[in-house]
């Protein structure tokens, strides 16, 4: 399964584990990398000293390439980048910010840079900034999404038509069939998040993992667009947000309801009532908590088998 992405990252399979807050620690990243994909540590939920610890533990747990996902909206971004450079991490996936800010500096240090986008406009801006690849993420995805509600399988061919650098598909992909469909539409690889939340190695709370497994079709909704669009499981907190919307709230009122550490409370501490539970629509297809290696193996096996069966048609 060698292509532009496997060559760029020096990995076996064109499969990237998303760097999700409160779920993607060193245990998950190293297991996915050892299984042949690219594991990512999610720096978005880590203080710099915690990130340093995860990087060093990941180095001990795998000799394969791994990367760091860095949302650029955090105030200690410079310290985080300095740690990544000092620790000689070879791959950085940036998101939630302007790729021009850090791409050149990271590439000067020999780091491969990927940027997450939700539209053709931002994909082309990322390419212009000099990134090595782009992750095009549809609004089916969990966590924070684009405002335009562009679905993954609409976004992919639109971006592919004009993009010259490698393209990674994300949002609503959790199986080998989904992986193959994305690659038929032009992706060189897939980035998968929600499926790995429900893995044994994910650092998310067991309550949250089980809630993902229990989720059915229609269990999630994109909301809080005025702040930063986020897809949530419809728990009490979500319904509180919807009740507030009936009063045409200001941004300040939405921020007051959201408060601080709401995502940590839900996904890391396991508060299924008042916590923020971020997960993708594909949760309705996730029925079991499994080891990360088994998840990778099952995705690749299904991808290969379905590809062969389509070829026979």
PDB file of C-alpha atoms in Angstrom:
ATOM      1  CA  UNK A   1       0.000   0.000   0.000  1.00  0.00           C
ATOM      2  CA  UNK A   2       2.746   2.441  -0.936  1.00  0.00           C
ATOM      3  CA  UNK A   3       1.778   5.899  -2.165  1.00  0.00           C
ATOM      4  CA  UNK A   4       2.600   9.596  -1.627  1.00  0.00           C
ATOM      5  CA  UNK A   5       1.541   9.565   2.013  1.00  0.00           C
ATOM      6  CA  UNK A   6       3.243   6.341   3.068  1.00  0.00           C
ATOM      7  CA  UNK A   7       6.431   7.687   1.474  1.00  0.00           C
ATOM      8  CA  UNK A   8       6.032  11.134   3.079  1.00  0.00           C
ATOM      9  CA  UNK A   9       5.510   9.721   6.581  1.00  0.00           C
ATOM     10  CA  UNK A  10       7.583   6.529   6.108  1.00  0.00           C
ATOM     11  CA  UNK A  11       4.695   4.329   7.243  1.00  0.00           C
ATOM     12  CA  UNK A  12       3.201   1.034   6.075  1.00  0.00           C
ATOM     13  CA  UNK A  13      -0.450   2.021   5.604  1.00  0.00           C
ATOM     14  CA  UNK A  14      -2.008   5.323   4.468  1.00  0.00           C
ATOM     15  CA  UNK A  15      -3.908   5.589   7.741  1.00  0.00           C
ATOM     16  CA  UNK A  16      -3.492   8.382  10.296  1.00  0.00           C
ATOM     17  CA  UNK A  17      -4.927   8.320  13.822  1.00  0.00           C
ATOM     18  CA  UNK A  18      -6.298  11.773  14.614  1.00  0.00           C
ATOM     19  CA  UNK A  19      -4.709  13.751  17.437  1.00  0.00           C
ATOM     20  CA  UNK A  20      -7.842  14.200  19.537  1.00  0.00           C
ATOM     21  CA  UNK A  21      -7.953  16.124  22.799  1.00  0.00           C
ATOM     22  CA  UNK A  22      -8.242  13.964  25.924  1.00  0.00           C
ATOM     23  CA  UNK A  23      -7.989  10.743  23.874  1.00  0.00           C
ATOM     24  CA  UNK A  24      -4.694  10.727  21.965  1.00  0.00           C
ATOM     25  CA  UNK A  25      -1.873  10.161  24.404  1.00  0.00           C
ATOM     26  CA  UNK A  26       1.387   8.286  23.892  1.00  0.00           C
ATOM     27  CA  UNK A  27      -0.160   4.852  24.427  1.00  0.00           C
ATOM     28  CA  UNK A  28      -2.605   5.240  21.538  1.00  0.00           C
ATOM     29  CA  UNK A  29      -0.138   6.984  19.235  1.00  0.00           C
ATOM     30  CA  UNK A  30       2.587   4.375  19.734  1.00  0.00           C
ATOM     31  CA  UNK A  31       0.179   1.452  19.243  1.00  0.00           C
ATOM     32  CA  UNK A  32      -1.147   2.848  15.972  1.00  0.00           C
ATOM     33  CA  UNK A  33       2.373   3.534  14.731  1.00  0.00           C
ATOM     34  CA  UNK A  34       3.507   0.046  15.720  1.00  0.00           C
ATOM     35  CA  UNK A  35       0.513  -1.352  13.803  1.00  0.00           C
ATOM     36  CA  UNK A  36       1.650   0.339  10.589  1.00  0.00           C
ATOM     37  CA  UNK A  37      -0.282   3.616  10.620  1.00  0.00           C
ATOM     38  CA  UNK A  38       0.730   7.051  11.829  1.00  0.00           C
ATOM     39  CA  UNK A  39      -0.080   7.726  15.468  1.00  0.00           C
ATOM     40  CA  UNK A  40      -0.572  11.313  16.610  1.00  0.00           C
ATOM     41  CA  UNK A  41      -0.291  12.721  20.116  1.00  0.00           C
ATOM     42  CA  UNK A  42      -2.999  15.332  20.681  1.00  0.00           C
ATOM     43  CA  UNK A  43      -1.245  18.369  22.149  1.00  0.00           C
ATOM     44  CA  UNK A  44      -4.481  20.347  22.417  1.00  0.00           C
ATOM     45  CA  UNK A  45      -5.268  18.998  25.885  1.00  0.00           C
ATOM     46  CA  UNK A  46      -1.707  19.059  27.232  1.00  0.00           C
ATOM     47  CA  UNK A  47       0.393  21.583  29.083  1.00  0.00           C
ATOM     48  CA  UNK A  48       3.939  21.790  27.625  1.00  0.00           C
ATOM     49  CA  UNK A  49       5.484  19.657  30.387  1.00  0.00           C
ATOM     50  CA  UNK A  50       2.793  16.993  29.886  1.00  0.00           C
ATOM     51  CA  UNK A  51       3.388  16.979  26.130  1.00  0.00           C
ATOM     52  CA  UNK A  52       7.118  16.525  26.719  1.00  0.00           C
ATOM     53  CA  UNK A  53       6.409  13.499  28.909  1.00  0.00           C
ATOM     54  CA  UNK A  54       4.127  11.960  26.267  1.00  0.00           C
ATOM     55  CA  UNK A  55       6.682  12.493  23.488  1.00  0.00           C
ATOM     56  CA  UNK A  56       9.449  10.860  25.500  1.00  0.00           C
ATOM     57  CA  UNK A  57       7.253   7.893  26.461  1.00  0.00           C
ATOM     58  CA  UNK A  58       6.117   7.480  22.863  1.00  0.00           C
ATOM     59  CA  UNK A  59       9.749   7.340  21.702  1.00  0.00           C
ATOM     60  CA  UNK A  60      10.366   4.477  24.109  1.00  0.00           C
ATOM     61  CA  UNK A  61       7.190   2.630  23.044  1.00  0.00           C
ATOM     62  CA  UNK A  62       7.778   2.760  19.276  1.00  0.00           C
ATOM     63  CA  UNK A  63      10.625   3.055  16.824  1.00  0.00           C
ATOM     64  CA  UNK A  64       8.161   3.909  14.073  1.00  0.00           C
ATOM     65  CA  UNK A  65       7.281   7.465  13.001  1.00  0.00           C
ATOM     66  CA  UNK A  66       4.686   9.346  15.035  1.00  0.00           C
ATOM     67  CA  UNK A  67       3.530  12.946  15.046  1.00  0.00           C
ATOM     68  CA  UNK A  68       1.947  15.693  17.102  1.00  0.00           C
ATOM     69  CA  UNK A  69      -1.375  17.421  16.427  1.00  0.00           C
ATOM     70  CA  UNK A  70      -1.108  21.083  17.439  1.00  0.00           C
ATOM     71  CA  UNK A  71      -4.158  23.390  17.538  1.00  0.00           C
ATOM     72  CA  UNK A  72      -2.590  26.810  17.057  1.00  0.00           C
ATOM     73  CA  UNK A  73      -5.125  28.776  19.091  1.00  0.00           C
ATOM     74  CA  UNK A  74      -3.485  28.072  22.448  1.00  0.00           C
ATOM     75  CA  UNK A  75      -1.423  30.768  24.224  1.00  0.00           C
ATOM     76  CA  UNK A  76       1.613  28.547  24.915  1.00  0.00           C
ATOM     77  CA  UNK A  77       2.029  27.564  21.260  1.00  0.00           C
ATOM     78  CA  UNK A  78       5.646  28.779  21.069  1.00  0.00           C
ATOM     79  CA  UNK A  79       6.717  26.656  24.011  1.00  0.00           C
ATOM     80  CA  UNK A  80       4.934  23.640  22.506  1.00  0.00           C
ATOM     81  CA  UNK A  81       6.671  24.094  19.151  1.00  0.00           C
ATOM     82  CA  UNK A  82      10.060  24.487  20.837  1.00  0.00           C
ATOM     83  CA  UNK A  83       9.534  21.183  22.659  1.00  0.00           C
ATOM     84  CA  UNK A  84       8.579  19.428  19.417  1.00  0.00           C
ATOM     85  CA  UNK A  85      11.692  20.755  17.695  1.00  0.00           C
ATOM     86  CA  UNK A  86      13.992  19.946  20.619  1.00  0.00           C
ATOM     87  CA  UNK A  87      12.627  16.388  20.810  1.00  0.00           C
ATOM     88  CA  UNK A  88      13.164  15.978  17.051  1.00  0.00           C
ATOM     89  CA  UNK A  89       9.592  14.918  16.282  1.00  0.00           C
ATOM     90  CA  UNK A  90       9.425  14.489  12.509  1.00  0.00           C
ATOM     91  CA  UNK A  91       5.728  15.157  11.778  1.00  0.00           C
ATOM     92  CA  UNK A  92       3.423  17.977  12.927  1.00  0.00           C
ATOM     93  CA  UNK A  93      -0.257  18.317  12.058  1.00  0.00           C
ATOM     94  CA  UNK A  94      -1.451  21.872  12.670  1.00  0.00           C
ATOM     95  CA  UNK A  95      -5.054  23.002  12.970  1.00  0.00           C
ATOM     96  CA  UNK A  96      -7.234  25.890  14.146  1.00  0.00           C
ATOM     97  CA  UNK A  97      -5.004  28.672  12.895  1.00  0.00           C
ATOM     98  CA  UNK A  98      -3.039  30.198  10.040  1.00  0.00           C
ATOM     99  CA  UNK A  99      -0.574  27.673   8.555  1.00  0.00           C
ATOM    100  CA  UNK A 100       1.766  30.499   7.514  1.00  0.00           C
ATOM    101  CA  UNK A 101       2.571  31.165  11.166  1.00  0.00           C
ATOM    102  CA  UNK A 102       4.680  28.049  11.783  1.00  0.00           C
ATOM    103  CA  UNK A 103       5.073  26.049   8.561  1.00  0.00           C
ATOM    104  CA  UNK A 104       8.298  27.626   7.290  1.00  0.00           C
ATOM    105  CA  UNK A 105       9.960  27.503  10.703  1.00  0.00           C
ATOM    106  CA  UNK A 106       9.071  23.845  11.213  1.00  0.00           C
ATOM    107  CA  UNK A 107      10.168  22.830   7.722  1.00  0.00           C
ATOM    108  CA  UNK A 108      13.514  24.571   8.235  1.00  0.00           C
ATOM    109  CA  UNK A 109      13.997  22.125  11.119  1.00  0.00           C
ATOM    110  CA  UNK A 110      13.299  19.153   8.822  1.00  0.00           C
ATOM    111  CA  UNK A 111       9.757  18.578  10.071  1.00  0.00           C
ATOM    112  CA  UNK A 112       6.952  17.394   7.775  1.00  0.00           C
ATOM    113  CA  UNK A 113       3.983  19.743   8.180  1.00  0.00           C
ATOM    114  CA  UNK A 114       0.316  18.867   7.541  1.00  0.00           C
ATOM    115  CA  UNK A 115      -2.596  21.258   8.044  1.00  0.00           C
ATOM    116  CA  UNK A 116      -6.268  20.462   8.723  1.00  0.00           C
ATOM    117  CA  UNK A 117      -8.858  22.371   6.660  1.00  0.00           C
ATOM    118  CA  UNK A 118     -12.614  22.329   6.136  1.00  0.00           C
ATOM    119  CA  UNK A 119     -12.841  23.964   2.712  1.00  0.00           C
ATOM    120  CA  UNK A 120     -11.131  24.314  -0.665  1.00  0.00           C
ATOM    121  CA  UNK A 121     -10.310  27.939   0.146  1.00  0.00           C
ATOM    122  CA  UNK A 122      -8.283  26.993   3.204  1.00  0.00           C
ATOM    123  CA  UNK A 123      -6.742  23.959   1.494  1.00  0.00           C
ATOM    124  CA  UNK A 124      -5.263  26.246  -1.169  1.00  0.00           C
ATOM    125  CA  UNK A 125      -4.078  28.707   1.492  1.00  0.00           C
ATOM    126  CA  UNK A 126      -2.351  25.838   3.314  1.00  0.00           C
ATOM    127  CA  UNK A 127      -0.709  24.704   0.075  1.00  0.00           C
ATOM    128  CA  UNK A 128       0.455  28.268  -0.566  1.00  0.00           C
ATOM    129  CA  UNK A 129       1.916  28.358   2.950  1.00  0.00           C
ATOM    130  CA  UNK A 130       4.132  25.418   2.007  1.00  0.00           C
ATOM    131  CA  UNK A 131       2.625  22.515   3.933  1.00  0.00           C
ATOM    132  CA  UNK A 132       3.503  19.002   2.749  1.00  0.00           C
ATOM    133  CA  UNK A 133      -0.069  17.663   2.831  1.00  0.00           C
ATOM    134  CA  UNK A 134      -3.589  18.692   3.746  1.00  0.00           C
ATOM    135  CA  UNK A 135      -6.248  16.967   5.846  1.00  0.00           C
ATOM    136  CA  UNK A 136      -9.679  17.818   4.409  1.00  0.00           C
ATOM    137  CA  UNK A 137     -12.219  17.237   7.166  1.00  0.00           C
ATOM    138  CA  UNK A 138     -15.958  17.115   6.611  1.00  0.00           C
ATOM    139  CA  UNK A 139     -18.499  18.202   9.189  1.00  0.00           C
ATOM    140  CA  UNK A 140     -19.367  14.581  10.056  1.00  0.00           C
ATOM    141  CA  UNK A 141     -16.231  14.624  12.185  1.00  0.00           C
ATOM    142  CA  UNK A 142     -16.183  14.905  15.946  1.00  0.00           C
ATOM    143  CA  UNK A 143     -14.725  17.856  17.792  1.00  0.00           C
ATOM    144  CA  UNK A 144     -14.393  21.254  16.159  1.00  0.00           C
ATOM    145  CA  UNK A 145     -15.472  21.575  12.537  1.00  0.00           C
ATOM    146  CA  UNK A 146     -15.940  24.054   9.714  1.00  0.00           C
ATOM    147  CA  UNK A 147     -18.921  26.387   9.706  1.00  0.00           C
ATOM    148  CA  UNK A 148     -20.170  25.523   6.212  1.00  0.00           C
ATOM    149  CA  UNK A 149     -21.281  21.952   7.009  1.00  0.00           C
ATOM    150  CA  UNK A 150     -19.510  20.555   3.954  1.00  0.00           C
ATOM    151  CA  UNK A 151     -19.660  16.757   4.055  1.00  0.00           C
ATOM    152  CA  UNK A 152     -16.460  14.758   3.632  1.00  0.00           C
ATOM    153  CA  UNK A 153     -17.494  13.067   0.392  1.00  0.00           C
ATOM    154  CA  UNK A 154     -18.486  16.408  -1.131  1.00  0.00           C
ATOM    155  CA  UNK A 155     -15.396  18.200   0.124  1.00  0.00           C
ATOM    156  CA  UNK A 156     -12.879  15.583  -1.077  1.00  0.00           C
ATOM    157  CA  UNK A 157     -13.399  15.755  -4.864  1.00  0.00           C
ATOM    158  CA  UNK A 158     -13.739  19.555  -4.734  1.00  0.00           C
ATOM    159  CA  UNK A 159     -10.370  19.869  -2.990  1.00  0.00           C
ATOM    160  CA  UNK A 160      -8.740  17.135  -5.085  1.00  0.00           C
ATOM    161  CA  UNK A 161      -9.656  18.945  -8.296  1.00  0.00           C
ATOM    162  CA  UNK A 162      -7.345  21.865  -7.488  1.00  0.00           C
ATOM    163  CA  UNK A 163      -4.869  20.640  -4.864  1.00  0.00           C
ATOM    164  CA  UNK A 164      -1.371  19.644  -5.994  1.00  0.00           C
ATOM    165  CA  UNK A 165      -0.017  18.231  -2.737  1.00  0.00           C
ATOM    166  CA  UNK A 166      -1.117  14.975  -1.035  1.00  0.00           C
ATOM    167  CA  UNK A 167      -4.653  14.897   0.361  1.00  0.00           C
ATOM    168  CA  UNK A 168      -5.798  13.130   3.529  1.00  0.00           C
ATOM    169  CA  UNK A 169      -9.535  12.576   4.103  1.00  0.00           C
ATOM    170  CA  UNK A 170     -11.134  12.924   7.537  1.00  0.00           C
ATOM    171  CA  UNK A 171     -14.654  12.897   8.941  1.00  0.00           C
ATOM    172  CA  UNK A 172     -17.073   9.976   9.002  1.00  0.00           C
ATOM    173  CA  UNK A 173     -14.469   7.273   8.288  1.00  0.00           C
ATOM    174  CA  UNK A 174     -14.133   4.314  10.646  1.00  0.00           C
ATOM    175  CA  UNK A 175     -13.972   1.214   8.440  1.00  0.00           C
ATOM    176  CA  UNK A 176     -12.045  -0.240   5.538  1.00  0.00           C
ATOM    177  CA  UNK A 177     -15.010   0.425   3.260  1.00  0.00           C
ATOM    178  CA  UNK A 178     -15.000   4.078   4.276  1.00  0.00           C
ATOM    179  CA  UNK A 179     -11.262   4.251   3.704  1.00  0.00           C
ATOM    180  CA  UNK A 180     -11.594   2.802   0.200  1.00  0.00           C
ATOM    181  CA  UNK A 181     -14.470   5.142  -0.650  1.00  0.00           C
ATOM    182  CA  UNK A 182     -12.407   8.160   0.421  1.00  0.00           C
ATOM    183  CA  UNK A 183      -9.437   7.064  -1.656  1.00  0.00           C
ATOM    184  CA  UNK A 184     -11.620   6.437  -4.702  1.00  0.00           C
ATOM    185  CA  UNK A 185     -12.770  10.052  -4.375  1.00  0.00           C
ATOM    186  CA  UNK A 186      -9.174  11.251  -4.476  1.00  0.00           C
ATOM    187  CA  UNK A 187      -7.680  10.908  -0.998  1.00  0.00           C
ATOM    188  CA  UNK A 188      -4.129   9.607  -0.645  1.00  0.00           C
ATOM    189  CA  UNK A 189      -4.835   8.531   2.940  1.00  0.00           C
ATOM    190  CA  UNK A 190      -7.432   8.769   5.679  1.00  0.00           C
ATOM    191  CA  UNK A 191      -7.356  10.272   9.147  1.00  0.00           C
ATOM    192  CA  UNK A 192      -9.549   8.433  11.644  1.00  0.00           C
ATOM    193  CA  UNK A 193     -10.538   9.767  15.051  1.00  0.00           C
ATOM    194  CA  UNK A 194     -13.806   8.517  16.536  1.00  0.00           C
ATOM    195  CA  UNK A 195     -13.034   4.817  15.976  1.00  0.00           C
ATOM    196  CA  UNK A 196      -9.837   5.218  18.025  1.00  0.00           C
ATOM    197  CA  UNK A 197     -11.651   7.001  20.869  1.00  0.00           C
ATOM    198  CA  UNK A 198     -13.256   3.627  21.556  1.00  0.00           C
ATOM    199  CA  UNK A 199      -9.910   1.853  21.784  1.00  0.00           C
ATOM    200  CA  UNK A 200      -8.324   0.329  24.861  1.00  0.00           C
ATOM    201  CA  UNK A 201      -5.292   2.619  24.597  1.00  0.00           C
ATOM    202  CA  UNK A 202      -7.182   5.911  24.230  1.00  0.00           C
ATOM    203  CA  UNK A 203      -6.709   8.148  27.282  1.00  0.00           C
ATOM    204  CA  UNK A 204     -10.395   9.119  27.279  1.00  0.00           C
ATOM    205  CA  UNK A 205     -12.508   7.966  30.236  1.00  0.00           C
ATOM    206  CA  UNK A 206     -14.143   4.536  30.063  1.00  0.00           C
ATOM    207  CA  UNK A 207     -17.542   6.191  30.610  1.00  0.00           C
ATOM    208  CA  UNK A 208     -17.047   8.260  27.471  1.00  0.00           C
ATOM    209  CA  UNK A 209     -15.775   5.281  25.480  1.00  0.00           C
ATOM    210  CA  UNK A 210     -18.868   3.298  26.455  1.00  0.00           C
ATOM    211  CA  UNK A 211     -21.110   6.244  25.557  1.00  0.00           C
ATOM    212  CA  UNK A 212     -19.546   6.251  22.076  1.00  0.00           C
ATOM    213  CA  UNK A 213     -20.243   2.527  21.739  1.00  0.00           C
ATOM    214  CA  UNK A 214     -23.840   3.088  22.866  1.00  0.00           C
ATOM    215  CA  UNK A 215     -24.415   5.979  20.442  1.00  0.00           C
ATOM    216  CA  UNK A 216     -26.931   5.387  17.677  1.00  0.00           C
ATOM    217  CA  UNK A 217     -27.699   7.155  14.424  1.00  0.00           C
ATOM    218  CA  UNK A 218     -28.548  10.795  15.100  1.00  0.00           C
ATOM    219  CA  UNK A 219     -26.902  10.808  18.532  1.00  0.00           C
ATOM    220  CA  UNK A 220     -24.694  13.813  17.727  1.00  0.00           C
ATOM    221  CA  UNK A 221     -25.228  17.375  16.537  1.00  0.00           C
ATOM    222  CA  UNK A 222     -23.047  20.265  15.381  1.00  0.00           C
ATOM    223  CA  UNK A 223     -23.571  23.272  17.652  1.00  0.00           C
ATOM    224  CA  UNK A 224     -21.967  26.389  19.190  1.00  0.00           C
ATOM    225  CA  UNK A 225     -21.122  27.834  15.765  1.00  0.00           C
ATOM    226  CA  UNK A 226     -20.882  31.325  17.218  1.00  0.00           C
ATOM    227  CA  UNK A 227     -17.873  30.243  19.290  1.00  0.00           C
ATOM    228  CA  UNK A 228     -16.221  27.313  17.496  1.00  0.00           C
ATOM    229  CA  UNK A 229     -18.455  24.722  15.793  1.00  0.00           C
ATOM    230  CA  UNK A 230     -18.310  21.443  17.682  1.00  0.00           C
ATOM    231  CA  UNK A 231     -20.095  18.095  17.243  1.00  0.00           C
ATOM    232  CA  UNK A 232     -21.456  16.768  20.523  1.00  0.00           C
ATOM    233  CA  UNK A 233     -23.369  13.799  21.848  1.00  0.00           C
ATOM    234  CA  UNK A 234     -26.848  14.944  22.889  1.00  0.00           C
ATOM    235  CA  UNK A 235     -26.518  14.768  26.665  1.00  0.00           C
ATOM    236  CA  UNK A 236     -27.865  17.194  29.290  1.00  0.00           C
ATOM    237  CA  UNK A 237     -25.209  19.805  28.553  1.00  0.00           C
ATOM    238  CA  UNK A 238     -26.070  19.729  24.852  1.00  0.00           C
ATOM    239  CA  UNK A 239     -29.771  20.192  25.633  1.00  0.00           C
ATOM    240  CA  UNK A 240     -28.918  23.077  27.975  1.00  0.00           C
ATOM    241  CA  UNK A 241     -27.176  24.734  25.027  1.00  0.00           C
ATOM    242  CA  UNK A 242     -30.241  24.257  22.846  1.00  0.00           C
ATOM    243  CA  UNK A 243     -32.513  25.741  25.513  1.00  0.00           C
ATOM    244  CA  UNK A 244     -30.270  28.790  25.684  1.00  0.00           C
ATOM    245  CA  UNK A 245     -30.460  29.174  21.898  1.00  0.00           C
ATOM    246  CA  UNK A 246     -34.230  29.673  22.199  1.00  0.00           C
ATOM    247  CA  UNK A 247     -33.457  32.998  23.905  1.00  0.00           C
ATOM    248  CA  UNK A 248     -31.174  34.248  21.088  1.00  0.00           C
ATOM    249  CA  UNK A 249     -28.112  34.353  23.360  1.00  0.00           C
ATOM    250  CA  UNK A 250     -25.061  36.546  22.915  1.00  0.00           C
ATOM    251  CA  UNK A 251     -21.591  35.036  22.525  1.00  0.00           C
ATOM    252  CA  UNK A 252     -20.877  36.032  26.117  1.00  0.00           C
ATOM    253  CA  UNK A 253     -23.900  34.085  27.349  1.00  0.00           C
ATOM    254  CA  UNK A 254     -22.824  31.015  25.366  1.00  0.00           C
ATOM    255  CA  UNK A 255     -19.308  31.303  26.779  1.00  0.00           C
ATOM    256  CA  UNK A 256     -20.705  31.575  30.292  1.00  0.00           C
ATOM    257  CA  UNK A 257     -22.706  28.370  29.848  1.00  0.00           C
ATOM    258  CA  UNK A 258     -19.738  26.570  28.295  1.00  0.00           C
ATOM    259  CA  UNK A 259     -17.433  27.612  31.122  1.00  0.00           C
ATOM    260  CA  UNK A 260     -13.934  26.189  31.458  1.00  0.00           C
ATOM    261  CA  UNK A 261     -12.693  22.605  31.065  1.00  0.00           C
ATOM    262  CA  UNK A 262     -16.095  21.343  29.898  1.00  0.00           C
ATOM    263  CA  UNK A 263     -14.453  18.953  27.384  1.00  0.00           C
ATOM    264  CA  UNK A 264     -12.043  17.603  29.999  1.00  0.00           C
ATOM    265  CA  UNK A 265     -14.953  17.076  32.360  1.00  0.00           C
ATOM    266  CA  UNK A 266     -16.813  14.959  29.839  1.00  0.00           C
ATOM    267  CA  UNK A 267     -14.205  13.083  27.828  1.00  0.00           C
ATOM    268  CA  UNK A 268     -11.369  12.700  30.345  1.00  0.00           C
ATOM    269  CA  UNK A 269     -13.188  12.669  33.681  1.00  0.00           C
ATOM    270  CA  UNK A 270     -16.263  10.790  32.455  1.00  0.00           C
ATOM    271  CA  UNK A 271     -19.079  13.191  33.390  1.00  0.00           C
ATOM    272  CA  UNK A 272     -21.718  12.136  30.868  1.00  0.00           C
ATOM    273  CA  UNK A 273     -24.300  14.627  32.133  1.00  0.00           C
ATOM    274  CA  UNK A 274     -22.554  18.002  32.380  1.00  0.00           C
ATOM    275  CA  UNK A 275     -19.470  17.266  30.293  1.00  0.00           C
ATOM    276  CA  UNK A 276     -18.821  18.138  26.648  1.00  0.00           C
ATOM    277  CA  UNK A 277     -18.782  14.851  24.694  1.00  0.00           C
ATOM    278  CA  UNK A 278     -17.152  15.364  21.302  1.00  0.00           C
ATOM    279  CA  UNK A 279     -17.513  12.546  18.764  1.00  0.00           C
ATOM    280  CA  UNK A 280     -18.280  12.086  15.076  1.00  0.00           C
ATOM    281  CA  UNK A 281     -21.470  10.935  13.398  1.00  0.00           C
ATOM    282  CA  UNK A 282     -19.776   7.624  12.617  1.00  0.00           C
ATOM    283  CA  UNK A 283     -20.133   6.703  16.319  1.00  0.00           C
ATOM    284  CA  UNK A 284     -23.348   4.968  15.264  1.00  0.00           C
ATOM    285  CA  UNK A 285     -21.163   2.377  13.520  1.00  0.00           C
ATOM    286  CA  UNK A 286     -18.848   1.768  16.492  1.00  0.00           C
ATOM    287  CA  UNK A 287     -20.070  -1.125  18.630  1.00  0.00           C
ATOM    288  CA  UNK A 288     -17.111  -2.307  20.688  1.00  0.00           C
ATOM    289  CA  UNK A 289     -14.014  -1.078  22.525  1.00  0.00           C
ATOM    290  CA  UNK A 290     -11.003  -2.797  20.978  1.00  0.00           C
ATOM    291  CA  UNK A 291      -7.181  -2.661  21.030  1.00  0.00           C
ATOM    292  CA  UNK A 292      -5.804  -0.078  18.606  1.00  0.00           C
ATOM    293  CA  UNK A 293      -3.807  -2.691  16.700  1.00  0.00           C
ATOM    294  CA  UNK A 294      -6.934  -4.759  16.122  1.00  0.00           C
ATOM    295  CA  UNK A 295      -8.739  -1.662  14.840  1.00  0.00           C
ATOM    296  CA  UNK A 296      -5.945  -0.934  12.353  1.00  0.00           C
ATOM    297  CA  UNK A 297      -5.756  -4.575  11.244  1.00  0.00           C
ATOM    298  CA  UNK A 298      -9.523  -4.808  10.717  1.00  0.00           C
ATOM    299  CA  UNK A 299      -9.645  -1.567   8.714  1.00  0.00           C
ATOM    300  CA  UNK A 300      -6.780  -2.596   6.439  1.00  0.00           C
ATOM    301  CA  UNK A 301      -8.127  -6.131   5.973  1.00  0.00           C
ATOM    302  CA  UNK A 302     -11.582  -4.854   5.054  1.00  0.00           C
ATOM    303  CA  UNK A 303     -10.077  -2.220   2.756  1.00  0.00           C
ATOM    304  CA  UNK A 304      -8.046  -4.880   0.918  1.00  0.00           C
ATOM    305  CA  UNK A 305     -10.899  -7.384   0.648  1.00  0.00           C
ATOM    306  CA  UNK A 306     -13.459  -4.849  -0.584  1.00  0.00           C
ATOM    307  CA  UNK A 307     -10.977  -3.401  -3.068  1.00  0.00           C
ATOM    308  CA  UNK A 308     -10.384  -6.880  -4.478  1.00  0.00           C
ATOM    309  CA  UNK A 309     -14.120  -7.648  -4.688  1.00  0.00           C
ATOM    310  CA  UNK A 310     -14.761  -4.387  -6.549  1.00  0.00           C
ATOM    311  CA  UNK A 311     -11.944  -5.257  -8.930  1.00  0.00           C
ATOM    312  CA  UNK A 312     -13.670  -8.537  -9.770  1.00  0.00           C
ATOM    313  CA  UNK A 313     -16.817  -6.641 -10.727  1.00  0.00           C
TER     314      UNK A 313
END
